[in-house]
Amino acid sequence: MKKQLSTLVTALTVLLLICGITTASAQKVIRAGIGLTPDHPLHEGLLKFKELVEERSDGAITVEAYHSGQLGDDRTMMEGLQFGTLQVTIPSTAPMANFISQYSVFDLPFLFVNECVADKVLDGEVGQKLLDMLPEQNMVGLAYWENGFRQLTNNRRPVEEVADLQGLKVRTMENTLHMDAWRALGANPTPMSFSELFTALQQGTVDGQENPYPTIYLQRYYEVQGYLTDSRHIYSPFVFLVSKPFWDGLTEEEQKIVKDAAMEARLYQRERLREASKEYQQKLVEEGKMQYTEPTPEEREAMRKEVQPVIEKHSKVIGEDLVKETYAAVEAAEKECE
Ligand code: TK8
């Protein structure tokens, strides 16, 4: 009996050794999950990243791109990075605030006036400070990509001023700052994952939602929404996130390849997103898919006034110093962008 047992243990040890050796020399695979569809510029950016990584690593690292929430919603995919079951995901900053509350700083309403200012702040010291907070959550942030300025759609009425928002059931991302902001404007916020949104609009569970033009067009929200408002109430960054357990397992050279690819693909992705944003805003308006309204500067100012108490409340949650530093960076960037 003893002899049989020792033979079995030896066989198992040899088997594990063989697996270990083949795994060590096997390719490194990056499974990357996103929520948007294959025709969205986010996916185009991910394919650019894949091309650069596979080319520069001579195939030692391969990238598998999974779109349309195939691997779950933003929160689930970020948890996958923490556990090491997924290697890359690229969520909006809003759901990231559930892991690191400071991430709401970029979702402060009306923070960025245009993409030039957003790029300078995100790619500068403040952006890096937020990325440096990620390792404690077992994630590594490599670059900011672009989701874009968020626009409101709904199925109840044209929205041109705050009064039009009263009682509107608006789906928000799972983020208390977003919810408080819509509440302050008189709407009823309903937090919901992105993957549930189209059905909720179709069934009338919510009256409206808010997302950038490329998402509104490519998700076909115009099929279930009658009114589009160019609200630009919040600018959403995407953050290119890597699982820290995976990152730590890369050689220095491999880490440079992955980081450089994320940074280069960022420029491509932002460019494609901005082209798509113009194209789809035009299509939505010209094809008359939804009744389009643009708030006047006075009405935008009125909205900004209504959400000011929310900005003050959440500045305490985010950290007054970080908020001050961010607004100072915005001011400096606005001067440079003039
Ligand atoms: C996609 C989401 C989406 C976001 C939302 O995964 O949930 O409305 O704007 O882009 O991150």
Coordinates of C-alpha atoms and ligand atoms in Angstrom, one line a residue:
M1 CA 0.0 0.0 0.0
K2 CA 2.8 2.4 1.1
K3 CA 4.6 1.7 -2.2
Q4 CA 1.5 2.6 -4.3
L5 CA 1.0 5.8 -2.3
S6 CA 4.6 7.0 -2.9
T7 CA 4.3 6.1 -6.6
L8 CA 1.1 8.2 -6.8
V9 CA 2.8 11.2 -5.0
T10 CA 5.8 11.0 -7.4
A11 CA 3.5 10.9 -10.4
L12 CA 1.5 13.9 -9.2
T13 CA 4.7 15.9 -8.4
V14 CA 6.1 15.2 -11.9
L15 CA 2.7 16.2 -13.5
L16 CA 2.7 19.5 -11.5
L17 CA 6.3 20.2 -12.5
I18 CA 5.5 19.7 -16.2
C19 CA 2.4 22.0 -15.9
G20 CA 4.6 24.5 -14.1
I21 CA 7.3 24.5 -16.7
T22 CA 4.9 24.7 -19.6
T23 CA 2.9 27.6 -17.9
A24 CA 6.1 29.5 -17.1
S25 CA 7.3 29.3 -20.8
A26 CA 3.7 29.7 -22.1
Q27 CA 2.6 33.1 -23.5
K28 CA 1.2 35.7 -21.2
V29 CA -2.5 36.4 -22.1
I30 CA -4.2 39.7 -21.4
R31 CA -8.0 39.1 -21.2
A32 CA -9.4 42.7 -21.5
G33 CA -13.1 43.4 -20.9
I34 CA -15.1 46.5 -21.7
G35 CA -18.8 47.5 -21.6
L36 CA -19.2 49.2 -24.9
T37 CA -19.9 47.6 -28.3
P38 CA -17.3 46.6 -31.0
D39 CA -18.2 49.7 -33.1
H40 CA -17.5 52.1 -30.2
P41 CA -14.2 54.1 -30.2
L42 CA -13.4 52.4 -26.8
H43 CA -13.2 49.1 -28.6
E44 CA -11.2 50.6 -31.5
G45 CA -8.7 51.9 -28.9
L46 CA -8.5 48.4 -27.3
L47 CA -7.7 46.8 -30.6
K48 CA -5.0 49.4 -31.2
F49 CA -3.6 48.4 -27.8
K50 CA -3.7 44.7 -28.7
E51 CA -1.9 45.4 -32.0
L52 CA 0.9 47.3 -30.3
V53 CA 1.4 44.9 -27.5
E54 CA 1.5 41.7 -29.7
E55 CA 3.8 43.4 -32.2
R56 CA 6.3 44.8 -29.7
S57 CA 6.4 41.6 -27.5
D58 CA 6.8 39.4 -30.6
G59 CA 3.7 37.5 -29.5
A60 CA 5.0 36.8 -26.0
I61 CA 2.0 38.7 -24.8
T62 CA -1.4 38.2 -26.5
V63 CA -4.5 40.3 -25.9
E64 CA -8.1 38.9 -26.0
A65 CA -10.7 41.7 -26.3
Y66 CA -14.1 41.1 -24.9
H67 CA -16.7 43.8 -25.6
S68 CA -20.4 44.6 -24.8
G69 CA -20.1 43.6 -21.2
Q70 CA -19.5 39.9 -22.1
L71 CA -17.4 39.6 -18.9
G72 CA -19.8 41.6 -16.7
D73 CA -20.4 45.3 -15.8
D74 CA -17.7 47.8 -14.7
R75 CA -17.8 46.8 -11.0
T76 CA -17.6 43.1 -11.7
M77 CA -14.7 43.6 -14.2
M78 CA -12.8 45.7 -11.7
E79 CA -13.3 43.0 -9.0
G80 CA -11.9 40.6 -11.6
L81 CA -8.7 42.7 -11.8
Q82 CA -8.4 42.6 -8.0
F83 CA -8.7 38.8 -7.9
G84 CA -6.5 38.4 -10.9
T85 CA -9.2 36.6 -13.0
L86 CA -9.2 39.4 -15.5
Q87 CA -6.1 41.4 -16.6
V88 CA -7.5 44.7 -18.2
T89 CA -10.7 46.7 -18.0
I90 CA -11.4 50.3 -19.0
P91 CA -14.4 51.7 -16.9
S92 CA -15.7 55.2 -16.5
T93 CA -14.4 57.0 -13.3
A94 CA -17.8 57.1 -11.7
P95 CA -18.0 53.4 -10.7
M96 CA -14.4 53.5 -9.6
A97 CA -15.4 55.8 -6.8
N98 CA -16.9 52.7 -5.1
F99 CA -13.4 51.5 -4.7
I100 CA -11.5 54.8 -4.2
S101 CA -13.9 57.7 -3.2
Q102 CA -11.4 60.3 -4.5
Y103 CA -12.3 59.2 -8.1
S104 CA -15.5 61.2 -7.9
V105 CA -13.3 64.4 -8.3
F106 CA -13.4 64.0 -12.1
D107 CA -17.2 63.6 -12.0
L108 CA -17.9 67.0 -10.3
P109 CA -20.5 68.6 -12.5
F110 CA -19.3 71.1 -15.1
L111 CA -15.6 70.6 -14.0
F112 CA -14.2 70.5 -17.5
V113 CA -15.3 73.0 -20.1
N114 CA -13.7 71.2 -23.1
E115 CA -11.5 68.3 -24.0
C116 CA -8.3 70.5 -24.1
V117 CA -8.7 71.3 -20.3
A118 CA -9.6 67.6 -19.5
D119 CA -6.5 66.3 -21.3
K120 CA -4.2 68.7 -19.4
V121 CA -5.7 67.9 -16.0
L122 CA -6.0 64.2 -16.5
D123 CA -2.5 63.8 -18.0
G124 CA -0.9 66.1 -15.4
E125 CA -0.1 65.9 -11.7
V126 CA -3.7 65.6 -10.5
G127 CA -4.5 62.7 -12.8
Q128 CA -1.3 60.9 -11.8
K129 CA -2.1 61.4 -8.1
L130 CA -5.4 59.5 -8.6
L131 CA -3.6 56.7 -10.6
D132 CA -1.1 56.4 -7.7
M133 CA -4.0 55.4 -5.4
L134 CA -4.9 52.3 -7.4
P135 CA -2.3 49.8 -6.3
E136 CA -3.8 49.7 -2.8
Q137 CA -6.9 48.3 -4.5
N138 CA -4.8 45.7 -6.3
M139 CA -5.1 47.6 -9.6
V140 CA -2.7 49.6 -11.7
G141 CA -3.8 52.7 -13.8
L142 CA -1.9 53.3 -17.0
A143 CA -3.7 56.1 -18.8
Y144 CA -6.9 58.1 -19.2
W145 CA -8.9 57.4 -22.3
E146 CA -12.1 59.3 -23.2
N147 CA -15.8 58.5 -22.7
G148 CA -16.8 62.1 -23.3
F149 CA -19.2 64.8 -22.3
R150 CA -22.5 63.3 -21.0
Q151 CA -25.8 64.3 -22.6
L152 CA -29.3 63.8 -21.3
T153 CA -31.9 61.8 -23.2
N154 CA -35.5 61.1 -22.0
N155 CA -38.9 60.0 -23.0
R156 CA -41.1 62.5 -21.3
R157 CA -40.5 66.0 -22.6
P158 CA -38.0 68.4 -24.1
V159 CA -35.5 69.5 -21.4
E160 CA -34.3 73.1 -21.8
E161 CA -34.2 74.3 -18.2
V162 CA -34.2 73.0 -14.6
A163 CA -38.0 73.2 -14.4
D164 CA -38.2 70.5 -17.2
L165 CA -36.3 68.1 -15.0
Q166 CA -38.8 67.9 -12.2
G167 CA -39.8 64.3 -11.4
L168 CA -37.9 62.8 -14.3
K169 CA -36.7 59.3 -13.5
V170 CA -33.0 59.4 -14.7
R171 CA -30.8 56.3 -14.7
T172 CA -27.4 57.1 -13.3
M173 CA -24.2 55.2 -12.9
E174 CA -23.7 53.7 -9.5
N175 CA -22.2 56.8 -8.0
T176 CA -23.6 58.9 -5.1
L177 CA -22.3 62.2 -6.6
H178 CA -24.2 61.6 -9.8
M179 CA -27.4 60.6 -7.8
D180 CA -27.2 63.7 -5.6
A181 CA -26.6 66.0 -8.6
W182 CA -29.8 64.8 -10.4
R183 CA -31.7 65.0 -7.1
A184 CA -30.6 68.6 -6.7
L185 CA -32.0 69.3 -10.2
G186 CA -35.4 67.9 -9.2
A187 CA -35.0 64.6 -11.0
N188 CA -35.3 61.1 -9.4
P189 CA -32.0 59.2 -9.9
T190 CA -32.0 55.4 -10.4
P191 CA -28.5 53.8 -10.2
M192 CA -28.1 50.9 -12.6
S193 CA -25.4 49.0 -14.4
F194 CA -24.8 49.9 -18.0
S195 CA -25.8 46.5 -19.3
E196 CA -29.4 46.8 -17.9
L197 CA -29.9 50.3 -19.3
F198 CA -31.5 49.7 -22.8
T199 CA -34.1 47.3 -21.4
A200 CA -35.0 49.7 -18.6
L201 CA -35.5 52.5 -21.1
Q202 CA -37.5 50.2 -23.4
Q203 CA -39.8 49.1 -20.5
G204 CA -40.1 52.6 -19.0
T205 CA -38.5 51.6 -15.7
V206 CA -36.6 54.9 -16.1
D207 CA -37.6 57.9 -18.2
G208 CA -34.1 58.9 -19.2
Q209 CA -30.3 58.4 -19.1
E210 CA -27.2 60.4 -19.7
N211 CA -24.2 59.3 -21.8
P212 CA -21.9 60.8 -24.5
Y213 CA -23.1 61.0 -28.2
P214 CA -21.2 57.9 -29.4
T215 CA -22.8 55.7 -26.7
I216 CA -26.3 57.2 -27.3
Y217 CA -26.1 56.5 -31.0
L218 CA -24.3 53.1 -31.0
Q219 CA -26.5 51.8 -28.2
R220 CA -29.6 52.9 -30.3
Y221 CA -31.1 54.8 -27.4
Y222 CA -32.9 56.9 -30.0
E223 CA -35.2 53.9 -30.6
V224 CA -36.6 54.2 -27.1
Q225 CA -36.0 57.9 -26.3
G226 CA -37.8 60.9 -27.8
Y227 CA -35.8 63.9 -26.5
L228 CA -32.1 64.7 -26.5
T229 CA -30.5 67.6 -24.6
D230 CA -27.0 68.9 -25.2
S231 CA -26.4 69.2 -21.4
R232 CA -22.6 68.5 -21.2
H233 CA -23.2 68.3 -17.5
I234 CA -20.3 66.0 -16.7
Y235 CA -17.1 64.9 -18.6
S236 CA -16.5 61.2 -18.2
P237 CA -12.9 59.9 -18.4
F238 CA -12.2 56.2 -19.0
V239 CA -9.3 54.7 -17.0
F240 CA -7.1 52.0 -18.5
L241 CA -6.8 49.6 -15.6
V242 CA -4.5 46.5 -15.2
S243 CA -4.7 43.8 -12.5
K244 CA -1.9 44.3 -10.1
P245 CA -1.1 40.6 -9.6
F246 CA -0.8 40.3 -13.4
W247 CA 1.3 43.5 -13.6
D248 CA 3.7 42.4 -10.9
G249 CA 4.2 39.1 -12.8
L250 CA 5.5 41.0 -15.9
T251 CA 9.2 41.7 -16.5
E252 CA 10.3 45.3 -16.6
E253 CA 10.5 45.2 -20.3
E254 CA 7.0 43.7 -20.6
Q255 CA 5.6 46.4 -18.3
K256 CA 7.1 49.1 -20.6
I257 CA 5.6 47.5 -23.6
V258 CA 2.1 47.4 -22.0
K259 CA 2.3 50.9 -20.6
D260 CA 3.6 52.5 -23.8
A261 CA 0.9 50.7 -25.7
A262 CA -1.8 52.0 -23.4
M263 CA -0.4 55.6 -23.7
E264 CA -0.1 55.5 -27.5
A265 CA -3.5 53.9 -27.9
R266 CA -4.9 56.7 -25.7
L267 CA -4.1 59.3 -28.3
Y268 CA -5.7 57.2 -31.0
Q269 CA -8.8 56.5 -28.9
R270 CA -9.4 60.1 -27.9
E271 CA -9.1 61.2 -31.5
R272 CA -11.5 58.5 -32.7
L273 CA -13.9 59.3 -29.9
R274 CA -14.0 63.1 -30.8
E275 CA -14.5 62.3 -34.4
A276 CA -17.3 59.9 -33.5
S277 CA -18.9 62.4 -31.1
K278 CA -19.2 65.1 -33.8
E279 CA -20.4 62.5 -36.4
Y280 CA -23.1 61.0 -34.1
Q281 CA -24.3 64.3 -32.7
Q282 CA -24.9 65.4 -36.3
K283 CA -26.6 62.1 -37.3
L284 CA -28.9 62.3 -34.2
V285 CA -29.9 65.8 -35.0
E286 CA -30.1 65.6 -38.8
E287 CA -31.8 62.3 -38.9
G288 CA -34.4 63.7 -36.5
K289 CA -34.1 60.6 -34.4
M290 CA -34.9 62.6 -31.3
Q291 CA -36.1 66.2 -30.6
Y292 CA -32.9 68.1 -29.9
T293 CA -32.6 71.0 -27.5
E294 CA -29.5 73.0 -26.5
P295 CA -29.8 74.9 -23.1
T296 CA -28.9 78.6 -23.3
P297 CA -25.8 79.8 -21.3
E298 CA -28.2 81.2 -18.7
E299 CA -30.0 77.9 -18.4
R300 CA -26.7 76.0 -18.0
E301 CA -25.7 78.6 -15.3
A302 CA -29.0 77.9 -13.5
M303 CA -28.2 74.1 -13.5
R304 CA -24.7 74.8 -12.3
K305 CA -26.2 76.9 -9.4
E306 CA -28.6 74.1 -8.4
V307 CA -25.7 71.5 -8.1
Q308 CA -23.3 73.8 -6.2
P309 CA -24.4 72.4 -2.8
V310 CA -23.8 68.9 -4.1
I311 CA -20.2 69.9 -5.2
E312 CA -19.6 71.3 -1.7
K313 CA -21.0 68.2 0.0
H314 CA -18.9 65.8 -2.1
S315 CA -15.8 67.9 -1.9
K316 CA -15.7 66.8 1.8
V317 CA -16.0 63.1 0.7
I318 CA -13.4 63.5 -2.0
G319 CA -11.0 65.6 0.2
E320 CA -11.0 69.4 0.2
D321 CA -7.3 69.6 -0.6
L322 CA -7.6 67.4 -3.7
V323 CA -10.7 69.3 -4.9
K324 CA -8.8 72.6 -4.5
E325 CA -5.8 71.2 -6.3
T326 CA -8.0 70.0 -9.1
Y327 CA -9.8 73.3 -9.6
A328 CA -6.4 75.1 -9.6
A329 CA -5.2 72.7 -12.3
V330 CA -8.4 73.4 -14.3
E331 CA -7.9 77.1 -14.0
A332 CA -4.3 76.8 -15.2
A333 CA -5.3 74.5 -18.1
E334 CA -8.1 76.9 -19.2
K335 CA -5.5 79.6 -19.6
E336 CA -3.2 77.3 -21.6
C337 CA -6.1 76.2 -23.7
E338 CA -7.3 79.7 -24.6
Ligands
TK8_1 C1 -19.5 51.2 -20.0 C2 -19.9 52.3 -19.0 C3 -20.5 53.5 -19.7 C4 -20.9 54.6 -18.7 C5 -22.2 54.3 -18.1 O1 -18.9 50.1 -19.3 O2 -22.3 53.3 -17.3 O3 -23.2 55.0 -18.5 O4 -20.9 55.8 -19.4 O5 -19.6 54.0 -20.7 O6 -18.7 52.7 -18.3

